[in-house]
Amino acid sequence: MPENFKPRQGAGDLGFTDLFGGRRVPKTHRRVKLNALLDDLNALLGLLKTGVRDSALKKDLAAAQAGLVRAAGVIAGMKADLKAETAALEAVINVRAAALKPLKKFVLPGANETEALAHLARAKARVCEILAWELKAKAPAVYLNRLSDLLFLAAVKCAGKK
């Protein structure tokens, strides 16, 4: 976010909003819709963190939130990539997946509230990924795909399965 960002009251009252670079688009534009979903996912990760007891997982979720902010910037037209954020997610996923015992059945949400929130966030990440692919926003789509993998592993961890 630019350092000098300040909300402007009334700037969107006619149904338009600004993207990076000053381009104004309708609030119904697919990029605006995706960023609203990313904001929703970020808030959901914040709620998830409140129930997570594992400090390393909390740190991973906080890093994922920062990655979502950067992904939203890319969707809004910011000239940036998500290589470092995606690589960081992949590293965490590799460590967590290696520690996981093979699953013998499909995992259904509901072991506890935190695990269910992790699954809800995973499902939201998948919806965001689909819209990112519709926008041909490859870097955010790949990041969101990895994030859904991390959230699955988080759900398994929060359910008490190792």
XYZ file of N, CA, C and O in Angstrom:
648
model
N 0.845 -1.168 0.000
C 0.000 0.000 0.000
C 0.893 1.235 0.000
O 1.881 1.283 0.713
N 0.539 2.250 -0.768
C 1.350 3.471 -0.764
C 1.413 4.081 0.632
O 0.446 3.999 1.397
N 2.552 4.688 0.943
C 2.739 5.264 2.277
C 1.763 6.388 2.566
O 1.414 6.644 3.705
N 1.334 7.090 1.537
C 0.475 8.254 1.742
C -1.008 7.931 1.559
O -1.815 8.826 1.343
N -1.381 6.663 1.665
C -2.768 6.263 1.457
C -3.673 6.827 2.546
O -3.375 6.720 3.726
N -4.760 7.429 2.114
C -5.800 7.892 3.024
C -7.132 7.620 2.342
O -7.311 7.952 1.172
N -8.064 7.014 3.062
C -9.382 6.815 2.457
C -10.019 8.164 2.120
O -9.845 9.128 2.850
N -10.717 8.185 0.991
C -11.422 9.411 0.593
C -12.914 9.140 0.715
O -13.466 8.352 -0.040
N -13.541 9.815 1.633
C -14.980 9.618 1.826
C -15.733 10.080 0.589
O -15.473 11.146 0.042
N -16.642 9.230 0.153
C -17.493 9.579 -0.973
C -16.907 9.276 -2.334
O -17.599 9.366 -3.343
N -15.619 8.873 -2.382
C -14.971 8.641 -3.678
C -15.593 7.476 -4.432
O -15.512 7.413 -5.650
N -16.232 6.560 -3.721
C -16.822 5.405 -4.379
C -18.338 5.414 -4.388
O -18.972 4.426 -4.756
N -18.918 6.539 -4.017
C -20.373 6.594 -3.877
C -21.131 6.478 -5.195
O -22.335 6.240 -5.188
N -20.453 6.644 -6.305
C -21.114 6.514 -7.608
C -20.862 5.143 -8.228
O -21.153 4.933 -9.398
N -20.279 4.218 -7.418
C -20.096 2.850 -7.893
C -18.795 2.605 -8.623
O -18.656 1.597 -9.308
N -17.816 3.492 -8.461
C -16.506 3.322 -9.083
C -15.428 3.381 -8.016
O -15.617 3.974 -6.959
N -14.284 2.756 -8.311
C -13.158 2.771 -7.387
C -11.868 2.834 -8.185
O -11.871 2.626 -9.402
N -10.769 3.129 -7.514
C -9.469 3.273 -8.170
C -8.651 1.995 -8.073
O -8.644 1.335 -7.036
N -7.957 1.671 -9.159
C -6.923 0.643 -9.152
C -5.583 1.360 -9.095
O -5.512 2.583 -9.218
N -4.483 0.597 -8.923
C -3.157 1.220 -8.969
C -2.989 1.902 -10.310
O -3.464 1.422 -11.336
N -2.309 3.016 -10.303
C -2.091 3.755 -11.536
C -3.200 4.745 -11.836
O -3.172 5.413 -12.861
N -4.211 4.818 -10.966
C -5.264 5.802 -11.128
C -6.432 5.384 -12.005
O -7.369 6.162 -12.182
N -6.404 4.185 -12.547
C -7.518 3.714 -13.379
C -8.765 3.528 -12.514
O -8.713 2.882 -11.483
N -9.882 4.119 -12.951
C -11.154 3.961 -12.232
C -11.975 2.898 -12.932
O -12.088 2.886 -14.154
N -12.506 2.003 -12.126
C -13.314 0.901 -12.660
C -14.586 0.779 -11.839
O -14.626 1.211 -10.679
N -15.624 0.160 -12.410
C -16.831 -0.075 -11.621
C -16.526 -1.003 -10.448
O -15.669 -1.885 -10.543
N -17.233 -0.824 -9.360
C -17.030 -1.687 -8.199
C -17.435 -3.127 -8.485
O -17.090 -4.022 -7.736
N -18.125 -3.339 -9.590
C -18.509 -4.690 -9.991
C -17.456 -5.340 -10.893
O -17.645 -6.476 -11.337
N -16.348 -4.653 -11.146
C -15.248 -5.186 -11.967
C -14.698 -6.447 -11.297
O -14.612 -6.530 -10.071
N -14.316 -7.440 -12.097
C -13.837 -8.713 -11.537
C -12.607 -8.535 -10.652
O -12.442 -9.267 -9.680
N -11.749 -7.577 -10.966
C -10.568 -7.354 -10.112
C -10.988 -6.841 -8.735
O -10.424 -7.225 -7.712
N -11.981 -5.983 -8.711
C -12.477 -5.460 -7.433
C -13.152 -6.587 -6.649
O -12.963 -6.710 -5.436
N -13.914 -7.426 -7.344
C -14.563 -8.565 -6.683
C -13.529 -9.512 -6.087
O -13.682 -9.981 -4.950
N -12.469 -9.809 -6.856
C -11.435 -10.702 -6.328
C -10.750 -10.085 -5.122
O -10.497 -10.769 -4.125
N -10.467 -8.790 -5.182
C -9.818 -8.169 -4.031
C -10.727 -8.155 -2.811
O -10.255 -8.279 -1.678
N -12.029 -8.054 -3.012
C -12.956 -8.155 -1.881
C -12.904 -9.560 -1.287
O -12.897 -9.731 -0.061
N -12.820 -10.575 -2.147
C -12.704 -11.958 -1.664
C -11.373 -12.188 -0.951
O -11.308 -12.908 0.046
N -10.293 -11.585 -1.466
C -8.985 -11.709 -0.809
C -9.014 -11.038 0.563
O -8.423 -11.553 1.524
N -9.695 -9.913 0.654
C -9.847 -9.226 1.934
C -10.624 -10.113 2.910
O -10.260 -10.247 4.090
N -11.670 -10.739 2.412
C -12.467 -11.668 3.219
C -11.601 -12.837 3.697
O -11.640 -13.220 4.872
N -10.809 -13.402 2.802
C -9.913 -14.507 3.153
C -8.890 -14.059 4.185
O -8.603 -14.781 5.145
N -8.342 -12.857 4.024
C -7.352 -12.348 4.973
C -7.976 -12.206 6.366
O -7.361 -12.574 7.379
N -9.197 -11.694 6.429
C -9.889 -11.569 7.716
C -10.143 -12.949 8.320
O -10.004 -13.139 9.540
N -10.481 -13.910 7.482
C -10.718 -15.271 7.953
C -9.430 -15.881 8.513
O -9.456 -16.568 9.542
N -8.295 -15.597 7.875
C -7.012 -16.079 8.409
C -6.733 -15.434 9.768
O -6.193 -16.088 10.669
N -7.099 -14.176 9.917
C -6.942 -13.518 11.215
C -7.773 -14.202 12.285
O -7.298 -14.430 13.407
N -9.003 -14.551 11.953
C -9.856 -15.272 12.893
C -9.279 -16.653 13.198
O -9.243 -17.075 14.360
N -8.800 -17.320 12.178
C -8.178 -18.637 12.361
C -7.000 -18.551 13.333
O -6.861 -19.389 14.218
N -6.168 -17.536 13.173
C -4.993 -17.380 14.045
C -5.376 -17.298 15.516
O -4.621 -17.742 16.373
N -6.550 -16.745 15.813
C -6.941 -16.604 17.219
C -7.157 -17.948 17.899
O -7.056 -18.039 19.118
N -7.431 -18.992 17.122
C -7.647 -20.312 17.702
C -6.466 -21.244 17.604
O -6.475 -22.336 18.169
N -5.434 -20.826 16.884
C -4.255 -21.684 16.681
C -3.336 -21.567 17.889
O -2.983 -20.475 18.315
N -2.937 -22.718 18.419
C -2.048 -22.731 19.580
C -0.578 -22.863 19.187
O 0.303 -22.463 19.917
N -0.316 -23.432 18.034
C 1.045 -23.672 17.562
C 1.652 -22.359 17.063
O 1.161 -21.771 16.094
N 2.723 -21.890 17.709
C 3.299 -20.588 17.375
C 3.898 -20.565 15.959
O 3.835 -19.541 15.284
N 4.454 -21.689 15.517
C 5.004 -21.734 14.160
C 3.888 -21.605 13.121
O 4.037 -20.903 12.112
N 2.757 -22.258 13.369
C 1.631 -22.154 12.446
C 1.068 -20.737 12.446
O 0.727 -20.199 11.390
N 0.992 -20.109 13.619
C 0.536 -18.710 13.681
C 1.437 -17.817 12.832
O 0.957 -16.942 12.106
N 2.740 -18.048 12.927
C 3.707 -17.263 12.146
C 3.499 -17.521 10.646
O 3.530 -16.586 9.844
N 3.267 -18.769 10.275
C 3.020 -19.104 8.862
C 1.756 -18.422 8.357
O 1.714 -17.934 7.221
N 0.721 -18.389 9.180
C -0.527 -17.740 8.778
C -0.350 -16.228 8.651
O -0.911 -15.607 7.739
N 0.434 -15.630 9.537
C 0.711 -14.192 9.436
C 1.474 -13.883 8.144
O 1.183 -12.892 7.466
N 2.419 -14.727 7.803
C 3.154 -14.541 6.543
C 2.207 -14.696 5.355
O 2.307 -13.956 4.364
N 1.283 -15.635 5.450
C 0.299 -15.828 4.380
C -0.585 -14.592 4.246
O -0.930 -14.197 3.119
N -0.931 -13.969 5.351
C -1.730 -12.743 5.292
C -0.971 -11.636 4.559
O -1.553 -10.931 3.727
N 0.310 -11.507 4.856
C 1.124 -10.504 4.150
C 1.176 -10.828 2.654
O 1.114 -9.924 1.813
N 1.272 -12.111 2.323
C 1.267 -12.522 0.925
C -0.049 -12.189 0.243
O -0.073 -11.799 -0.930
N -1.155 -12.325 0.969
C -2.459 -11.975 0.408
C -2.559 -10.483 0.107
O -3.145 -10.085 -0.910
N -1.993 -9.661 0.974
C -1.988 -8.215 0.729
C -1.217 -7.915 -0.554
O -1.655 -7.123 -1.398
N -0.083 -8.569 -0.715
C 0.716 -8.364 -1.926
C -0.031 -8.890 -3.154
O -0.022 -8.260 -4.206
N -0.692 -10.037 -3.027
C -1.473 -10.583 -4.136
C -2.589 -9.613 -4.530
O -2.849 -9.403 -5.723
N -3.240 -9.010 -3.542
C -4.291 -8.036 -3.832
C -3.725 -6.842 -4.585
O -4.366 -6.316 -5.509
N -2.517 -6.437 -4.221
C -1.861 -5.342 -4.945
C -1.615 -5.703 -6.403
O -1.844 -4.895 -7.307
N -1.172 -6.922 -6.630
C -0.935 -7.387 -8.000
C -2.254 -7.392 -8.776
O -2.314 -6.937 -9.926
N -3.305 -7.873 -8.162
C -4.613 -7.893 -8.813
C -5.071 -6.473 -9.158
O -5.671 -6.234 -10.201
N -4.754 -5.527 -8.285
C -5.154 -4.129 -8.510
C -4.249 -3.403 -9.495
O -4.503 -2.242 -9.816
N -3.198 -4.076 -9.979
C -2.349 -3.469 -10.994
C -0.957 -3.078 -10.541
O -0.199 -2.487 -11.316
N -0.593 -3.390 -9.314
C 0.742 -3.084 -8.821
C 1.758 -3.931 -9.575
O 1.534 -5.112 -9.822
N 2.844 -3.337 -9.959
C 3.903 -4.057 -10.667
C 4.777 -4.759 -9.632
O 5.659 -4.168 -9.028
N 4.481 -6.022 -9.417
C 5.212 -6.831 -8.448
C 4.999 -8.291 -8.809
O 4.155 -8.623 -9.635
N 5.802 -9.143 -8.192
C 5.584 -10.578 -8.376
C 5.378 -11.207 -7.005
O 5.470 -10.535 -5.985
N 5.081 -12.471 -7.015
C 4.830 -13.196 -5.769
C 5.778 -14.376 -5.627
O 5.464 -15.340 -4.924
N 6.933 -14.306 -6.287
C 7.869 -15.435 -6.268
C 8.355 -15.750 -4.863
O 8.364 -16.914 -4.456
N 8.760 -14.744 -4.120
C 9.284 -14.983 -2.770
C 8.196 -15.520 -1.851
O 8.426 -16.464 -1.071
N 6.989 -14.954 -1.941
C 5.883 -15.402 -1.095
C 5.487 -16.841 -1.431
O 5.227 -17.644 -0.538
N 5.456 -17.159 -2.722
C 5.100 -18.517 -3.140
C 6.175 -19.509 -2.703
O 5.864 -20.588 -2.200
N 7.428 -19.146 -2.876
C 8.530 -20.028 -2.461
C 8.500 -20.260 -0.954
O 8.744 -21.381 -0.486
N 8.182 -19.226 -0.193
C 8.107 -19.378 1.266
C 6.981 -20.336 1.643
O 7.156 -21.198 2.516
N 5.831 -20.212 0.977
C 4.727 -21.145 1.236
C 5.133 -22.569 0.889
O 4.843 -23.501 1.638
N 5.791 -22.733 -0.246
C 6.211 -24.069 -0.666
C 7.153 -24.701 0.353
O 7.045 -25.895 0.647
N 8.068 -23.916 0.903
C 9.004 -24.438 1.896
C 8.259 -24.907 3.149
O 8.537 -25.986 3.687
N 7.306 -24.105 3.599
C 6.520 -24.470 4.779
C 5.694 -25.720 4.492
O 5.623 -26.643 5.317
N 5.081 -25.773 3.326
C 4.261 -26.929 2.944
C 5.111 -28.191 2.932
O 4.694 -29.242 3.446
N 6.305 -28.122 2.362
C 7.181 -29.295 2.291
C 7.525 -29.821 3.683
O 7.501 -31.037 3.915
N 7.821 -28.932 4.610
C 8.153 -29.348 5.978
C 6.930 -29.959 6.662
O 7.013 -31.038 7.260
N 5.793 -29.286 6.559
C 4.581 -29.776 7.227
C 4.078 -31.079 6.603
O 3.624 -31.973 7.306
N 4.159 -31.194 5.286
C 3.692 -32.412 4.611
C 4.584 -33.601 4.965
O 4.098 -34.723 5.112
N 5.885 -33.365 5.104
C 6.807 -34.450 5.448
C 6.511 -35.012 6.832
O 6.728 -36.198 7.088
N 5.990 -34.183 7.725
C 5.697 -34.620 9.084
C 4.316 -35.278 9.207
O 3.990 -35.830 10.260
N 3.527 -35.244 8.152
C 2.162 -35.769 8.180
C 2.134 -37.262 7.884
O 2.738 -37.717 6.920
N 1.430 -38.003 8.723
C 1.213 -39.424 8.445
C 0.270 -39.527 7.254
O -0.605 -38.674 7.076
N 0.406 -40.578 6.459
C -0.517 -40.737 5.325
C -1.971 -40.776 5.810
O -2.286 -41.440 6.802
N -2.829 -40.052 5.114
C -4.242 -40.032 5.456
C -4.926 -41.234 4.828
O -4.679 -41.558 3.670
N -5.790 -41.878 5.573
C -6.439 -43.099 5.098
C -7.871 -42.860 4.621
O -8.491 -43.747 4.065
N -8.396 -41.674 4.876
C -9.749 -41.359 4.432
C -9.859 -39.859 4.173
O -9.007 -39.080 4.589
N -10.929 -39.485 3.481
C -11.178 -38.086 3.186
C -11.396 -37.329 4.483
O -12.061 -37.839 5.395
N -10.847 -36.149 4.580
C -10.958 -35.347 5.795
C -12.193 -34.460 5.704
O -12.314 -33.649 4.785
N -13.111 -34.630 6.632
C -14.301 -33.793 6.693
C -14.137 -32.768 7.810
O -13.714 -33.119 8.919
N -14.456 -31.503 7.552
C -14.359 -30.482 8.587
C -15.300 -30.766 9.754
O -16.359 -31.359 9.574
N -14.881 -30.351 10.934
C -15.754 -30.446 12.083
C -15.148 -31.066 13.321
O -15.857 -31.287 14.299
N -13.852 -31.342 13.313
C -13.223 -31.911 14.510
C -13.273 -30.920 15.667
O -13.467 -31.306 16.819
N -13.104 -29.643 15.343
C -13.208 -28.574 16.329
C -13.345 -27.259 15.561
O -13.223 -27.231 14.336
N -13.590 -26.183 16.264
C -13.851 -24.904 15.603
C -12.646 -24.403 14.804
O -12.799 -23.920 13.675
N -11.457 -24.510 15.355
C -10.268 -24.013 14.660
C -10.007 -24.802 13.387
O -9.707 -24.223 12.332
N -10.145 -26.114 13.470
C -9.957 -26.954 12.279
C -10.991 -26.609 11.217
O -10.674 -26.498 10.031
N -12.245 -26.393 11.624
C -13.291 -26.038 10.669
C -13.009 -24.682 10.023
O -13.239 -24.500 8.817
N -12.493 -23.733 10.806
C -12.121 -22.428 10.242
C -10.996 -22.575 9.217
O -10.993 -21.887 8.190
N -10.043 -23.450 9.484
C -8.959 -23.682 8.528
C -9.524 -24.231 7.220
O -9.108 -23.829 6.128
N -10.480 -25.150 7.312
C -11.110 -25.684 6.101
C -11.922 -24.613 5.375
O -11.928 -24.554 4.138
N -12.602 -23.768 6.125
C -13.360 -22.673 5.514
C -12.417 -21.721 4.770
O -12.699 -21.307 3.635
N -11.285 -21.406 5.379
C -10.295 -20.549 4.732
C -9.719 -21.233 3.491
O -9.512 -20.589 2.449
N -9.500 -22.542 3.573
C -8.995 -23.301 2.417
C -9.986 -23.224 1.264
O -9.613 -22.973 0.117
N -11.258 -23.405 1.563
C -12.286 -23.342 0.523
C -12.347 -21.934 -0.086
O -12.480 -21.783 -1.311
N -12.231 -20.916 0.742
C -12.243 -19.525 0.250
C -11.029 -19.269 -0.638
O -11.132 -18.596 -1.671
N -9.869 -19.814 -0.259
C -8.665 -19.657 -1.082
C -8.870 -20.283 -2.457
O -8.418 -19.739 -3.479
N -9.561 -21.404 -2.514
C -9.835 -22.064 -3.792
C -10.739 -21.209 -4.670
O -10.523 -21.101 -5.879
N -11.756 -20.583 -4.074
C -12.641 -19.694 -4.835
C -11.841 -18.509 -5.387
O -11.989 -18.133 -6.559
N -10.985 -17.944 -4.558
C -10.141 -16.830 -5.000
C -9.216 -17.269 -6.133
O -9.020 -16.531 -7.107
N -8.653 -18.465 -6.010
C -7.771 -18.984 -7.056
C -8.512 -19.094 -8.388
O -7.985 -18.715 -9.444
N -9.721 -19.609 -8.357
C -10.502 -19.774 -9.586
C -10.723 -18.424 -10.261
O -10.535 -18.290 -11.478
N -11.072 -17.411 -9.494
C -11.281 -16.083 -10.074
C -9.967 -15.502 -10.585
O -9.943 -14.845 -11.631
N -8.873 -15.761 -9.883
C -7.566 -15.286 -10.357
C -7.232 -15.906 -11.712
O -6.727 -15.230 -12.614
N -7.521 -17.197 -11.878
C -7.286 -17.834 -13.182
C -8.190 -17.223 -14.249
O -7.765 -17.030 -15.385
N -9.441 -16.905 -13.907
C -10.337 -16.244 -14.871
C -9.751 -14.920 -15.335
O -9.924 -14.529 -16.486
N -9.057 -14.227 -14.431
C -8.431 -12.944 -14.759
C -7.066 -13.116 -15.429
O -6.425 -12.130 -15.746
N -6.656 -14.359 -15.584
C -5.328 -14.678 -16.137
C -4.214 -14.062 -15.284
O -3.181 -13.649 -15.781
N -4.457 -14.047 -13.985
C -3.492 -13.536 -13.013
C -2.747 -14.736 -12.445
O -3.059 -15.232 -11.353
N -1.750 -15.214 -13.207
C -1.086 -16.473 -12.871
C -0.401 -16.449 -11.509
O -0.571 -17.373 -10.712
N 0.396 -15.417 -11.238
C 1.146 -15.392 -9.975
C 0.215 -15.437 -8.758
O 0.433 -16.249 -7.849
N -0.832 -14.609 -8.703
C -1.747 -14.736 -7.564
C -2.462 -16.089 -7.535
O -2.678 -16.646 -6.456
N -2.806 -16.637 -8.701
C -3.495 -17.935 -8.742
C -2.613 -19.037 -8.170
O -3.077 -19.866 -7.376
N -1.351 -19.046 -8.546
C -0.427 -20.064 -8.033
C -0.232 -19.870 -6.523
O -0.243 -20.840 -5.760
N -0.082 -18.625 -6.083
C 0.058 -18.353 -4.653
C -1.159 -18.882 -3.886
O -1.022 -19.538 -2.845
N -2.337 -18.622 -4.402
C -3.561 -19.064 -3.744
C -3.683 -20.584 -3.735
O -4.204 -21.173 -2.782
N -3.202 -21.234 -4.790
C -3.194 -22.692 -4.822
C -2.320 -23.233 -3.702
O -2.708 -24.158 -2.982
N -1.136 -22.668 -3.532
C -0.242 -23.095 -2.453
C -0.850 -22.784 -1.095
O -0.746 -23.578 -0.165
N -1.512 -21.633 -0.982
C -2.130 -21.271 0.281
C -3.211 -22.279 0.653
O -3.323 -22.670 1.822
N -3.986 -22.736 -0.309
C -5.012 -23.734 0.012
C -4.362 -25.031 0.495
O -4.895 -25.694 1.394
N -3.203 -25.381 -0.053
C -2.475 -26.558 0.435
C -2.037 -26.360 1.886
O -2.189 -27.257 2.720
N -1.484 -25.192 2.183
C -1.058 -24.904 3.554
C -2.252 -24.955 4.505
O -2.150 -25.492 5.611
N -3.373 -24.419 4.080
C -4.551 -24.403 4.946
C -5.106 -25.802 5.177
O -5.632 -26.093 6.253
N -4.973 -26.686 4.196
C -5.354 -28.082 4.424
C -4.473 -28.684 5.508
O -4.955 -29.323 6.444
N -3.169 -28.468 5.385
C -2.243 -28.994 6.389
C -2.503 -28.375 7.760
O -2.400 -29.056 8.787
N -2.872 -27.095 7.777
C -3.207 -26.433 9.044
C -4.451 -27.079 9.651
O -4.507 -27.300 10.872
N -5.430 -27.394 8.815
C -6.658 -28.017 9.321
C -6.354 -29.387 9.934
O -6.850 -29.710 11.013
N -5.522 -30.153 9.260
C -5.146 -31.473 9.778
C -4.431 -31.303 11.123
O -4.715 -32.013 12.087
N -3.529 -30.346 11.186
C -2.789 -30.090 12.435
C -3.756 -29.667 13.561
O -3.665 -30.158 14.676
N -4.674 -28.789 13.225
C -5.619 -28.287 14.239
C -6.604 -29.362 14.678
O -7.161 -29.274 15.771
N -6.816 -30.358 13.845
C -7.700 -31.472 14.196
C -6.999 -32.445 15.133
O -7.620 -33.338 15.691
N -5.676 -32.278 15.272
C -4.915 -33.154 16.152
C -4.320 -34.362 15.452
O -3.746 -35.227 16.088
N -4.451 -34.410 14.134
C -3.852 -35.517 13.373
C -2.457 -35.113 12.959
O -2.231 -33.997 12.533
N -1.525 -36.014 13.076
C -0.145 -35.709 12.674
C 0.248 -36.703 11.656
O 0.945 -36.762 10.861
